[in-house]
Structures are given as C-alpha cells and as structure tokens.
C-alpha cells in the first residue's frame, strides 16, 4: 500500500489522463453498441444471412404455400419468421417464429423462458410477450394467457429490460406453426424471412430457389441491401460522437505525453542513483514498466468503478453492460499503446541522463 501511494503521488496527472482516455473509450463503445442493439431490435435480431420473401398472389394457393413452408422446415438449422400475420392488439408488433436448430436468443428475459426447438414439434398456441403487455395477460388455473381474437395463447415468457425501454417491449413472439391452420391465407402473404445462424445467405438462397421451383414458384424473393451490416451502420451513425471523442482523446494523449515527460523528470534523480549503483538501461526500463503497470491497473479499476456508477444511476441512459469483454479488450489495447509511448519517452530520457551532471546538482 505504501509503494502504491508513493507511485501514485508522483503520477497523479498521468493517472488522470489514462482514466480520462479509458472513460471516453468506454462511452464511445457503449454508444456504438446502443445504436447496434437498437437496429437489431428493430429488425427482430435478424442475422446478415436472412432472405426476405413474399408469396405471389398470381401463383398463390393455400396448398402451394403449405407445401413450400413444409419443405423449408425439412431443412436443418433454419429460422423462419413471419411478421405479416394477424395482430394481437393495436399498437403491438407480433410475429411468428420457428427454428429447428441453433438459435441465439438476443431477447432479455424478465420472466419464464424462451422457445426451444421442441416447442415447434406441435402447433400449440404459445407466445412470449414484451413487458408492456403484462396488463393484457389473463390468468387461468395459475397459467398466463394472451388472446388474439378468439384464440388463446399460453404465455411462456416475458421479455424486456428493467428500468429501460426497448423496441420489443410491445412485441409478441408466437409459435409460427399455429398459423398453418389459418383459413384466411390472405393474411400470410407478406413479411416472410428465412434465416440461419449456421447457413450463409447463398446457401439459403439456393434452398429457396430449389423449393420455389419444385412448388410452382409461389414466392418472390426480395433483394436486400448488401452494402452494410448492422455493426458498420452503427459505427457510421456514430461518426459525429466518434469524431469529437477522437479529438478529445488526441488532446488527452498530448497531455499524457507531457505528463509522462514531467513524471520522468521527477524521478530523474532516482534513475541516476540506480545507474550509479550499476543498474542498466534495461533494468530501469523494466522499473518504469512496473510502475506504469501499477498506475494503469489502478486507472482501469477506477474507470470500471465509474462505469458501474453510470449504469447504476442510469446517467446517459446507458442500457448495456459498459464493462463487457469488448470494452475491456479495447481498454487494454489502449493501455498497451500508451505504455509503448511511455517506454519510448523513457528511453529518450534515460539516454540523456548524465550521472556527472546529477552529482553536480544540475538536475
């Protein structure tokens, strides 16, 4: 503890610079993640592999549609989504979902569970609802239900974020297979999506084209924009804040260089004494690295505590964990870069130190 106090006493401004850089980096990453998550929520967490299609009214028959959907379901590791069916309540967004393999659930569960692939082996009416629709639940025999007209759906889970609004707070996910019994198939023409976490877009397109040809071309594939992914779009939409934060970080780095130089000036006499007692430049650099490691670790801990306060107090409306692995990795990379700068400055300073001048009291 005494050693830590002694090191921090000489590196107060250096620590402040590192802490400031790490905080700005954390806020920038969270801002990008917030936009990315918002875009993914708006798109029902589709992957970049998704293929959108509609049923053609000209070639459409109920039997063609059912044959087409059954053949799609016969393929492994696919996700089938329909967001053009009959709505449950005004102001809600509802869509059917089916998957028969790996599915990465991006929805935050507040209660209950998410669908499993075993749930889709039947056509039972099952649903997962957003937290704002809890008021529409009816309880019967200790089970929760929600209605779509005269149809009753068993509620198996509730999704949303505590204290924070999401785009799926008023969303209803239901077992898509229960729609295959619909009499009015006109409700099912638009808004179909074939997706997969394991099959790429080209593979899904080939599956679609082959089944479409076998079923007398009942569907029309809608070409999607391939120019950007959600992550690239999120970074692009964050250009303003990233540009301004980058300028701030550059200013802080310039101050950091000055702070490093000032810190090394303060320990010049200590370095000279170490040289007098036979310490090589390598030993001194290792000593500087050791001190910097302690300072950077202290700064990282302070930054993490500050981030926790931001989350707890909901300042800046931070929705997601600011201390996630990506944030930590980026912070460590910046700490390494700053360390390289400090070592280079240290090497220049060490080479300029003359023991004779130190003895004369000129430093």
JSON list of C-alpha atoms in Angstrom, two decimals, residues 109-322:
[
{"chain": "A", "resi": 109, "resn": "UNK", "atom": "CA", "xyz": [-35.92, -12.46, -20.40]},
{"chain": "A", "resi": 110, "resn": "UNK", "atom": "CA", "xyz": [-37.55, -10.93, -17.34]},
{"chain": "A", "resi": 111, "resn": "UNK", "atom": "CA", "xyz": [-39.65, -13.95, -16.57]},
{"chain": "A", "resi": 112, "resn": "UNK", "atom": "CA", "xyz": [-40.20, -17.50, -17.80]},
{"chain": "A", "resi": 113, "resn": "UNK", "atom": "CA", "xyz": [-38.26, -18.94, -20.74]},
{"chain": "A", "resi": 114, "resn": "UNK", "atom": "CA", "xyz": [-37.69, -18.58, -24.46]},
{"chain": "A", "resi": 115, "resn": "UNK", "atom": "CA", "xyz": [-38.81, -21.05, -27.13]},
{"chain": "A", "resi": 116, "resn": "UNK", "atom": "CA", "xyz": [-36.89, -24.26, -27.67]},
{"chain": "A", "resi": 117, "resn": "UNK", "atom": "CA", "xyz": [-36.90, -26.24, -30.90]},
{"chain": "A", "resi": 118, "resn": "UNK", "atom": "CA", "xyz": [-39.02, -28.90, -29.17]},
{"chain": "A", "resi": 119, "resn": "UNK", "atom": "CA", "xyz": [-41.82, -26.33, -28.81]},
{"chain": "A", "resi": 120, "resn": "UNK", "atom": "CA", "xyz": [-42.23, -26.29, -32.58]},
{"chain": "A", "resi": 121, "resn": "UNK", "atom": "CA", "xyz": [-42.89, -30.01, -32.90]},
{"chain": "A", "resi": 122, "resn": "UNK", "atom": "CA", "xyz": [-46.54, -29.17, -32.21]},
{"chain": "A", "resi": 123, "resn": "UNK", "atom": "CA", "xyz": [-48.94, -26.46, -33.36]},
{"chain": "A", "resi": 124, "resn": "UNK", "atom": "CA", "xyz": [-49.79, -25.40, -29.81]},
{"chain": "A", "resi": 125, "resn": "UNK", "atom": "CA", "xyz": [-50.60, -21.72, -29.28]},
{"chain": "A", "resi": 126, "resn": "UNK", "atom": "CA", "xyz": [-47.61, -20.42, -27.31]},
{"chain": "A", "resi": 127, "resn": "UNK", "atom": "CA", "xyz": [-46.31, -16.87, -27.01]},
{"chain": "A", "resi": 128, "resn": "UNK", "atom": "CA", "xyz": [-43.61, -14.69, -25.48]},
{"chain": "A", "resi": 129, "resn": "UNK", "atom": "CA", "xyz": [-44.63, -11.09, -24.79]},
{"chain": "A", "resi": 130, "resn": "UNK", "atom": "CA", "xyz": [-42.96, -7.75, -24.09]},
{"chain": "A", "resi": 131, "resn": "UNK", "atom": "CA", "xyz": [-43.14, -6.29, -20.60]},
{"chain": "A", "resi": 132, "resn": "UNK", "atom": "CA", "xyz": [-45.65, -3.56, -21.60]},
{"chain": "A", "resi": 133, "resn": "UNK", "atom": "CA", "xyz": [-48.21, -6.23, -22.47]},
{"chain": "A", "resi": 134, "resn": "UNK", "atom": "CA", "xyz": [-48.35, -7.74, -18.99]},
{"chain": "A", "resi": 135, "resn": "UNK", "atom": "CA", "xyz": [-51.58, -5.80, -18.43]},
{"chain": "A", "resi": 136, "resn": "UNK", "atom": "CA", "xyz": [-53.18, -7.83, -21.27]},
{"chain": "A", "resi": 137, "resn": "UNK", "atom": "CA", "xyz": [-52.47, -11.17, -19.61]},
{"chain": "A", "resi": 138, "resn": "UNK", "atom": "CA", "xyz": [-55.32, -13.26, -18.25]},
{"chain": "A", "resi": 139, "resn": "UNK", "atom": "CA", "xyz": [-54.58, -15.87, -15.59]},
{"chain": "A", "resi": 140, "resn": "UNK", "atom": "CA", "xyz": [-56.43, -19.19, -15.67]},
{"chain": "A", "resi": 141, "resn": "UNK", "atom": "CA", "xyz": [-55.51, -22.14, -13.44]},
{"chain": "A", "resi": 142, "resn": "UNK", "atom": "CA", "xyz": [-52.22, -20.44, -12.48]},
{"chain": "A", "resi": 143, "resn": "UNK", "atom": "CA", "xyz": [-51.24, -20.15, -16.16]},
{"chain": "A", "resi": 144, "resn": "UNK", "atom": "CA", "xyz": [-50.91, -16.92, -18.11]},
{"chain": "A", "resi": 145, "resn": "UNK", "atom": "CA", "xyz": [-52.69, -16.43, -21.42]},
{"chain": "A", "resi": 146, "resn": "UNK", "atom": "CA", "xyz": [-52.99, -13.73, -24.05]},
{"chain": "A", "resi": 147, "resn": "UNK", "atom": "CA", "xyz": [-55.66, -13.59, -26.73]},
{"chain": "A", "resi": 148, "resn": "UNK", "atom": "CA", "xyz": [-55.59, -12.98, -30.47]},
{"chain": "A", "resi": 149, "resn": "UNK", "atom": "CA", "xyz": [-59.24, -12.58, -31.24]},
{"chain": "A", "resi": 150, "resn": "UNK", "atom": "CA", "xyz": [-60.83, -15.81, -30.02]},
{"chain": "A", "resi": 151, "resn": "UNK", "atom": "CA", "xyz": [-57.52, -17.69, -29.99]},
{"chain": "A", "resi": 152, "resn": "UNK", "atom": "CA", "xyz": [-55.86, -18.23, -26.62]},
{"chain": "A", "resi": 153, "resn": "UNK", "atom": "CA", "xyz": [-52.05, -18.34, -26.38]},
{"chain": "A", "resi": 154, "resn": "UNK", "atom": "CA", "xyz": [-50.12, -19.70, -23.41]},
{"chain": "A", "resi": 155, "resn": "UNK", "atom": "CA", "xyz": [-47.55, -17.10, -22.28]},
{"chain": "A", "resi": 156, "resn": "UNK", "atom": "CA", "xyz": [-44.27, -18.89, -21.54]},
{"chain": "A", "resi": 157, "resn": "UNK", "atom": "CA", "xyz": [-42.01, -15.85, -21.15]},
{"chain": "A", "resi": 158, "resn": "UNK", "atom": "CA", "xyz": [-41.83, -12.07, -20.73]},
{"chain": "A", "resi": 159, "resn": "UNK", "atom": "CA", "xyz": [-39.07, -10.05, -22.41]},
{"chain": "A", "resi": 160, "resn": "UNK", "atom": "CA", "xyz": [-37.68, -6.56, -21.81]},
{"chain": "A", "resi": 161, "resn": "UNK", "atom": "CA", "xyz": [-35.07, -4.63, -19.84]},
{"chain": "A", "resi": 162, "resn": "UNK", "atom": "CA", "xyz": [-35.59, -3.43, -16.27]},
{"chain": "A", "resi": 163, "resn": "UNK", "atom": "CA", "xyz": [-35.82, 0.38, -15.92]},
{"chain": "A", "resi": 164, "resn": "UNK", "atom": "CA", "xyz": [-35.12, 0.82, -19.66]},
{"chain": "A", "resi": 165, "resn": "UNK", "atom": "CA", "xyz": [-37.38, 0.83, -22.71]},
{"chain": "A", "resi": 166, "resn": "UNK", "atom": "CA", "xyz": [-36.61, -1.45, -25.66]},
{"chain": "A", "resi": 167, "resn": "UNK", "atom": "CA", "xyz": [-38.20, -1.79, -29.08]},
{"chain": "A", "resi": 168, "resn": "UNK", "atom": "CA", "xyz": [-39.57, -5.19, -28.13]},
{"chain": "A", "resi": 169, "resn": "UNK", "atom": "CA", "xyz": [-41.47, -4.08, -25.02]},
{"chain": "A", "resi": 170, "resn": "UNK", "atom": "CA", "xyz": [-44.73, -4.22, -27.02]},
{"chain": "A", "resi": 171, "resn": "UNK", "atom": "CA", "xyz": [-43.76, -7.22, -29.16]},
{"chain": "A", "resi": 172, "resn": "UNK", "atom": "CA", "xyz": [-45.35, -10.66, -29.22]},
{"chain": "A", "resi": 173, "resn": "UNK", "atom": "CA", "xyz": [-43.50, -13.73, -30.46]},
{"chain": "A", "resi": 174, "resn": "UNK", "atom": "CA", "xyz": [-45.64, -16.78, -31.10]},
{"chain": "A", "resi": 175, "resn": "UNK", "atom": "CA", "xyz": [-45.32, -20.32, -32.39]},
{"chain": "A", "resi": 176, "resn": "UNK", "atom": "CA", "xyz": [-45.48, -19.85, -36.16]},
{"chain": "A", "resi": 177, "resn": "UNK", "atom": "CA", "xyz": [-46.76, -23.35, -36.77]},
{"chain": "A", "resi": 178, "resn": "UNK", "atom": "CA", "xyz": [-50.14, -22.48, -35.24]},
{"chain": "A", "resi": 179, "resn": "UNK", "atom": "CA", "xyz": [-50.74, -20.15, -38.23]},
{"chain": "A", "resi": 180, "resn": "UNK", "atom": "CA", "xyz": [-50.57, -23.09, -40.63]},
{"chain": "A", "resi": 181, "resn": "UNK", "atom": "CA", "xyz": [-54.18, -23.84, -39.68]},
{"chain": "A", "resi": 182, "resn": "UNK", "atom": "CA", "xyz": [-55.42, -20.39, -40.70]},
{"chain": "A", "resi": 183, "resn": "UNK", "atom": "CA", "xyz": [-58.44, -20.44, -43.00]},
{"chain": "A", "resi": 184, "resn": "UNK", "atom": "CA", "xyz": [-57.82, -16.95, -44.39]},
{"chain": "A", "resi": 185, "resn": "UNK", "atom": "CA", "xyz": [-54.43, -17.44, -46.06]},
{"chain": "A", "resi": 186, "resn": "UNK", "atom": "CA", "xyz": [-54.51, -13.91, -47.45]},
{"chain": "A", "resi": 187, "resn": "UNK", "atom": "CA", "xyz": [-53.19, -12.79, -44.09]},
{"chain": "A", "resi": 188, "resn": "UNK", "atom": "CA", "xyz": [-49.98, -14.75, -44.65]},
{"chain": "A", "resi": 189, "resn": "UNK", "atom": "CA", "xyz": [-48.75, -13.41, -47.99]},
{"chain": "A", "resi": 190, "resn": "UNK", "atom": "CA", "xyz": [-46.18, -10.77, -46.99]},
{"chain": "A", "resi": 191, "resn": "UNK", "atom": "CA", "xyz": [-43.38, -10.37, -44.48]},
{"chain": "A", "resi": 192, "resn": "UNK", "atom": "CA", "xyz": [-41.66, -13.79, -44.53]},
{"chain": "A", "resi": 193, "resn": "UNK", "atom": "CA", "xyz": [-37.99, -14.23, -43.58]},
{"chain": "A", "resi": 194, "resn": "UNK", "atom": "CA", "xyz": [-35.76, -17.27, -43.89]},
{"chain": "A", "resi": 195, "resn": "UNK", "atom": "CA", "xyz": [-32.70, -17.03, -41.67]},
{"chain": "A", "resi": 196, "resn": "UNK", "atom": "CA", "xyz": [-29.98, -19.16, -40.12]},
{"chain": "A", "resi": 197, "resn": "UNK", "atom": "CA", "xyz": [-27.12, -18.82, -37.66]},
{"chain": "A", "resi": 198, "resn": "UNK", "atom": "CA", "xyz": [-25.13, -21.60, -39.38]},
{"chain": "A", "resi": 199, "resn": "UNK", "atom": "CA", "xyz": [-26.05, -21.35, -43.08]},
{"chain": "A", "resi": 200, "resn": "UNK", "atom": "CA", "xyz": [-24.86, -18.37, -45.12]},
{"chain": "A", "resi": 201, "resn": "UNK", "atom": "CA", "xyz": [-27.02, -16.22, -47.38]},
{"chain": "A", "resi": 202, "resn": "UNK", "atom": "CA", "xyz": [-26.00, -18.01, -50.60]},
{"chain": "A", "resi": 203, "resn": "UNK", "atom": "CA", "xyz": [-26.98, -21.38, -49.12]},
{"chain": "A", "resi": 204, "resn": "UNK", "atom": "CA", "xyz": [-30.36, -20.03, -48.02]},
{"chain": "A", "resi": 205, "resn": "UNK", "atom": "CA", "xyz": [-30.95, -18.54, -51.46]},
{"chain": "A", "resi": 206, "resn": "UNK", "atom": "CA", "xyz": [-30.20, -21.89, -53.09]},
{"chain": "A", "resi": 207, "resn": "UNK", "atom": "CA", "xyz": [-32.63, -23.62, -50.72]},
{"chain": "A", "resi": 208, "resn": "UNK", "atom": "CA", "xyz": [-35.29, -21.03, -51.51]},
{"chain": "A", "resi": 209, "resn": "UNK", "atom": "CA", "xyz": [-34.83, -21.22, -55.28]},
{"chain": "A", "resi": 210, "resn": "UNK", "atom": "CA", "xyz": [-34.91, -25.03, -55.33]},
{"chain": "A", "resi": 211, "resn": "UNK", "atom": "CA", "xyz": [-38.09, -25.27, -53.22]},
{"chain": "A", "resi": 212, "resn": "UNK", "atom": "CA", "xyz": [-39.71, -22.42, -55.13]},
{"chain": "A", "resi": 213, "resn": "UNK", "atom": "CA", "xyz": [-39.12, -24.22, -58.42]},
{"chain": "A", "resi": 214, "resn": "UNK", "atom": "CA", "xyz": [-40.48, -27.52, -57.04]},
{"chain": "A", "resi": 215, "resn": "UNK", "atom": "CA", "xyz": [-43.64, -25.78, -55.75]},
{"chain": "A", "resi": 216, "resn": "UNK", "atom": "CA", "xyz": [-44.52, -23.94, -58.98]},
{"chain": "A", "resi": 217, "resn": "UNK", "atom": "CA", "xyz": [-42.89, -20.61, -57.96]},
{"chain": "A", "resi": 218, "resn": "UNK", "atom": "CA", "xyz": [-45.30, -19.44, -55.25]},
{"chain": "A", "resi": 219, "resn": "UNK", "atom": "CA", "xyz": [-42.88, -16.89, -53.75]},
{"chain": "A", "resi": 220, "resn": "UNK", "atom": "CA", "xyz": [-40.93, -13.80, -54.75]},
{"chain": "A", "resi": 221, "resn": "UNK", "atom": "CA", "xyz": [-37.53, -13.24, -53.14]},
{"chain": "A", "resi": 222, "resn": "UNK", "atom": "CA", "xyz": [-36.94, -9.62, -52.11]},
{"chain": "A", "resi": 223, "resn": "UNK", "atom": "CA", "xyz": [-33.39, -8.44, -52.67]},
{"chain": "A", "resi": 224, "resn": "UNK", "atom": "CA", "xyz": [-31.86, -6.89, -49.57]},
{"chain": "A", "resi": 225, "resn": "UNK", "atom": "CA", "xyz": [-29.24, -4.18, -49.30]},
{"chain": "A", "resi": 226, "resn": "UNK", "atom": "CA", "xyz": [-25.83, -5.87, -49.07]},
{"chain": "A", "resi": 227, "resn": "UNK", "atom": "CA", "xyz": [-23.86, -2.66, -48.69]},
{"chain": "A", "resi": 228, "resn": "UNK", "atom": "CA", "xyz": [-23.64, -2.51, -44.90]},
{"chain": "A", "resi": 229, "resn": "UNK", "atom": "CA", "xyz": [-24.01, -4.72, -41.84]},
{"chain": "A", "resi": 230, "resn": "UNK", "atom": "CA", "xyz": [-25.72, -3.51, -38.63]},
{"chain": "A", "resi": 231, "resn": "UNK", "atom": "CA", "xyz": [-22.32, -3.03, -36.95]},
{"chain": "A", "resi": 232, "resn": "UNK", "atom": "CA", "xyz": [-20.92, -0.93, -39.81]},
{"chain": "A", "resi": 233, "resn": "UNK", "atom": "CA", "xyz": [-24.15, 1.08, -39.90]},
{"chain": "A", "resi": 234, "resn": "UNK", "atom": "CA", "xyz": [-23.91, 1.65, -36.14]},
{"chain": "A", "resi": 235, "resn": "UNK", "atom": "CA", "xyz": [-20.32, 2.91, -36.48]},
{"chain": "A", "resi": 236, "resn": "UNK", "atom": "CA", "xyz": [-21.37, 5.09, -39.42]},
{"chain": "A", "resi": 237, "resn": "UNK", "atom": "CA", "xyz": [-24.26, 6.57, -37.43]},
{"chain": "A", "resi": 238, "resn": "UNK", "atom": "CA", "xyz": [-21.85, 7.27, -34.57]},
{"chain": "A", "resi": 239, "resn": "UNK", "atom": "CA", "xyz": [-19.40, 9.25, -36.68]},
{"chain": "A", "resi": 240, "resn": "UNK", "atom": "CA", "xyz": [-20.21, 12.57, -35.01]},
{"chain": "A", "resi": 241, "resn": "UNK", "atom": "CA", "xyz": [-19.60, 11.40, -31.45]},
{"chain": "A", "resi": 242, "resn": "UNK", "atom": "CA", "xyz": [-16.59, 9.29, -32.50]},
{"chain": "A", "resi": 243, "resn": "UNK", "atom": "CA", "xyz": [-15.03, 12.25, -34.33]},
{"chain": "A", "resi": 244, "resn": "UNK", "atom": "CA", "xyz": [-15.47, 14.55, -31.34]},
{"chain": "A", "resi": 245, "resn": "UNK", "atom": "CA", "xyz": [-14.36, 11.95, -28.84]},
{"chain": "A", "resi": 246, "resn": "UNK", "atom": "CA", "xyz": [-11.33, 11.20, -31.01]},
{"chain": "A", "resi": 247, "resn": "UNK", "atom": "CA", "xyz": [-10.30, 14.86, -30.89]},
{"chain": "A", "resi": 248, "resn": "UNK", "atom": "CA", "xyz": [-10.68, 14.85, -27.10]},
{"chain": "A", "resi": 249, "resn": "UNK", "atom": "CA", "xyz": [-8.64, 11.64, -26.84]},
{"chain": "A", "resi": 250, "resn": "UNK", "atom": "CA", "xyz": [-5.90, 13.11, -29.05]},
{"chain": "A", "resi": 251, "resn": "UNK", "atom": "CA", "xyz": [-5.74, 16.17, -26.78]},
{"chain": "A", "resi": 252, "resn": "UNK", "atom": "CA", "xyz": [-5.56, 13.92, -23.73]},
{"chain": "A", "resi": 253, "resn": "UNK", "atom": "CA", "xyz": [-2.79, 11.83, -25.35]},
{"chain": "A", "resi": 254, "resn": "UNK", "atom": "CA", "xyz": [-0.79, 15.01, -26.00]},
{"chain": "A", "resi": 255, "resn": "UNK", "atom": "CA", "xyz": [-1.29, 15.93, -22.35]},
{"chain": "A", "resi": 256, "resn": "UNK", "atom": "CA", "xyz": [-0.32, 12.36, -21.47]},
{"chain": "A", "resi": 257, "resn": "UNK", "atom": "CA", "xyz": [2.99, 12.73, -23.31]},
{"chain": "A", "resi": 258, "resn": "UNK", "atom": "CA", "xyz": [3.64, 15.93, -21.37]},
{"chain": "A", "resi": 259, "resn": "UNK", "atom": "CA", "xyz": [2.61, 14.23, -18.13]},
{"chain": "A", "resi": 260, "resn": "UNK", "atom": "CA", "xyz": [4.93, 11.31, -18.86]},
{"chain": "A", "resi": 261, "resn": "UNK", "atom": "CA", "xyz": [7.81, 13.65, -19.52]},
{"chain": "A", "resi": 262, "resn": "UNK", "atom": "CA", "xyz": [7.05, 15.52, -16.28]},
{"chain": "A", "resi": 263, "resn": "UNK", "atom": "CA", "xyz": [6.83, 12.24, -14.34]},
{"chain": "A", "resi": 264, "resn": "UNK", "atom": "CA", "xyz": [10.20, 11.06, -15.68]},
{"chain": "A", "resi": 265, "resn": "UNK", "atom": "CA", "xyz": [11.72, 14.43, -14.84]},
{"chain": "A", "resi": 266, "resn": "UNK", "atom": "CA", "xyz": [10.56, 13.96, -11.24]},
{"chain": "A", "resi": 267, "resn": "UNK", "atom": "CA", "xyz": [12.25, 10.57, -10.98]},
{"chain": "A", "resi": 268, "resn": "UNK", "atom": "CA", "xyz": [15.40, 11.60, -12.87]},
{"chain": "A", "resi": 269, "resn": "UNK", "atom": "CA", "xyz": [17.42, 11.65, -9.65]},
{"chain": "A", "resi": 270, "resn": "UNK", "atom": "CA", "xyz": [16.10, 8.20, -8.74]},
{"chain": "A", "resi": 271, "resn": "UNK", "atom": "CA", "xyz": [17.12, 6.89, -12.19]},
{"chain": "A", "resi": 272, "resn": "UNK", "atom": "CA", "xyz": [20.57, 8.46, -11.82]},
{"chain": "A", "resi": 273, "resn": "UNK", "atom": "CA", "xyz": [21.10, 6.83, -8.43]},
{"chain": "A", "resi": 274, "resn": "UNK", "atom": "CA", "xyz": [20.06, 3.46, -9.88]},
{"chain": "A", "resi": 275, "resn": "UNK", "atom": "CA", "xyz": [22.62, 3.97, -12.66]},
{"chain": "A", "resi": 276, "resn": "UNK", "atom": "CA", "xyz": [25.32, 4.82, -10.11]},
{"chain": "A", "resi": 277, "resn": "UNK", "atom": "CA", "xyz": [24.67, 1.51, -8.35]},
{"chain": "A", "resi": 278, "resn": "UNK", "atom": "CA", "xyz": [25.08, -0.41, -11.60]},
{"chain": "A", "resi": 279, "resn": "UNK", "atom": "CA", "xyz": [21.54, -0.59, -12.95]},
{"chain": "A", "resi": 280, "resn": "UNK", "atom": "CA", "xyz": [21.49, -0.96, -16.72]},
{"chain": "A", "resi": 281, "resn": "UNK", "atom": "CA", "xyz": [19.10, 0.88, -19.04]},
{"chain": "A", "resi": 282, "resn": "UNK", "atom": "CA", "xyz": [17.15, -2.37, -19.37]},
{"chain": "A", "resi": 283, "resn": "UNK", "atom": "CA", "xyz": [16.71, -2.60, -15.59]},
{"chain": "A", "resi": 284, "resn": "UNK", "atom": "CA", "xyz": [15.49, 1.00, -15.44]},
{"chain": "A", "resi": 285, "resn": "UNK", "atom": "CA", "xyz": [13.03, 0.46, -18.31]},
{"chain": "A", "resi": 286, "resn": "UNK", "atom": "CA", "xyz": [11.67, -2.62, -16.52]},
{"chain": "A", "resi": 287, "resn": "UNK", "atom": "CA", "xyz": [11.29, -0.49, -13.39]},
{"chain": "A", "resi": 288, "resn": "UNK", "atom": "CA", "xyz": [9.34, 2.13, -15.40]},
{"chain": "A", "resi": 289, "resn": "UNK", "atom": "CA", "xyz": [7.15, -0.62, -16.93]},
{"chain": "A", "resi": 290, "resn": "UNK", "atom": "CA", "xyz": [6.44, -2.00, -13.46]},
{"chain": "A", "resi": 291, "resn": "UNK", "atom": "CA", "xyz": [5.38, 1.43, -12.17]},
{"chain": "A", "resi": 292, "resn": "UNK", "atom": "CA", "xyz": [3.30, 2.08, -15.29]},
{"chain": "A", "resi": 293, "resn": "UNK", "atom": "CA", "xyz": [1.57, -1.30, -14.91]},
{"chain": "A", "resi": 294, "resn": "UNK", "atom": "CA", "xyz": [0.56, -0.39, -11.36]},
{"chain": "A", "resi": 295, "resn": "UNK", "atom": "CA", "xyz": [-0.70, 3.04, -12.49]},
{"chain": "A", "resi": 296, "resn": "UNK", "atom": "CA", "xyz": [-2.61, 1.62, -15.48]},
{"chain": "A", "resi": 297, "resn": "UNK", "atom": "CA", "xyz": [-4.19, -1.15, -13.38]},
{"chain": "A", "resi": 298, "resn": "UNK", "atom": "CA", "xyz": [-5.27, 1.43, -10.83]},
{"chain": "A", "resi": 299, "resn": "UNK", "atom": "CA", "xyz": [-6.68, 3.63, -13.61]},
{"chain": "A", "resi": 300, "resn": "UNK", "atom": "CA", "xyz": [-8.57, 0.69, -15.15]},
{"chain": "A", "resi": 301, "resn": "UNK", "atom": "CA", "xyz": [-10.14, -0.17, -11.78]},
{"chain": "A", "resi": 302, "resn": "UNK", "atom": "CA", "xyz": [-11.21, 3.46, -11.26]},
{"chain": "A", "resi": 303, "resn": "UNK", "atom": "CA", "xyz": [-12.67, 3.51, -14.79]},
{"chain": "A", "resi": 304, "resn": "UNK", "atom": "CA", "xyz": [-14.64, 0.30, -14.17]},
{"chain": "A", "resi": 305, "resn": "UNK", "atom": "CA", "xyz": [-16.00, 1.70, -10.90]},
{"chain": "A", "resi": 306, "resn": "UNK", "atom": "CA", "xyz": [-17.00, 4.92, -12.69]},
{"chain": "A", "resi": 307, "resn": "UNK", "atom": "CA", "xyz": [-18.74, 2.88, -15.39]},
{"chain": "A", "resi": 308, "resn": "UNK", "atom": "CA", "xyz": [-20.63, 0.91, -12.76]},
{"chain": "A", "resi": 309, "resn": "UNK", "atom": "CA", "xyz": [-21.85, 4.19, -11.29]},
{"chain": "A", "resi": 310, "resn": "UNK", "atom": "CA", "xyz": [-23.07, 5.28, -14.73]},
{"chain": "A", "resi": 311, "resn": "UNK", "atom": "CA", "xyz": [-25.03, 2.03, -15.09]},
{"chain": "A", "resi": 312, "resn": "UNK", "atom": "CA", "xyz": [-26.45, 2.15, -11.56]},
{"chain": "A", "resi": 313, "resn": "UNK", "atom": "CA", "xyz": [-27.55, 5.80, -11.80]},
{"chain": "A", "resi": 314, "resn": "UNK", "atom": "CA", "xyz": [-28.77, 5.45, -15.44]},
{"chain": "A", "resi": 315, "resn": "UNK", "atom": "CA", "xyz": [-26.73, 8.51, -16.37]},
{"chain": "A", "resi": 316, "resn": "UNK", "atom": "CA", "xyz": [-26.50, 8.97, -20.18]},
{"chain": "A", "resi": 317, "resn": "UNK", "atom": "CA", "xyz": [-29.20, 6.28, -20.41]},
{"chain": "A", "resi": 318, "resn": "UNK", "atom": "CA", "xyz": [-26.59, 3.54, -20.70]},
{"chain": "A", "resi": 319, "resn": "UNK", "atom": "CA", "xyz": [-28.56, 0.38, -21.48]},
{"chain": "A", "resi": 320, "resn": "UNK", "atom": "CA", "xyz": [-25.96, -2.34, -21.75]},
{"chain": "A", "resi": 321, "resn": "UNK", "atom": "CA", "xyz": [-23.05, -3.55, -19.72]},
{"chain": "A", "resi": 322, "resn": "UNK", "atom": "CA", "xyz": [-20.30, -0.98, -20.17]}
]
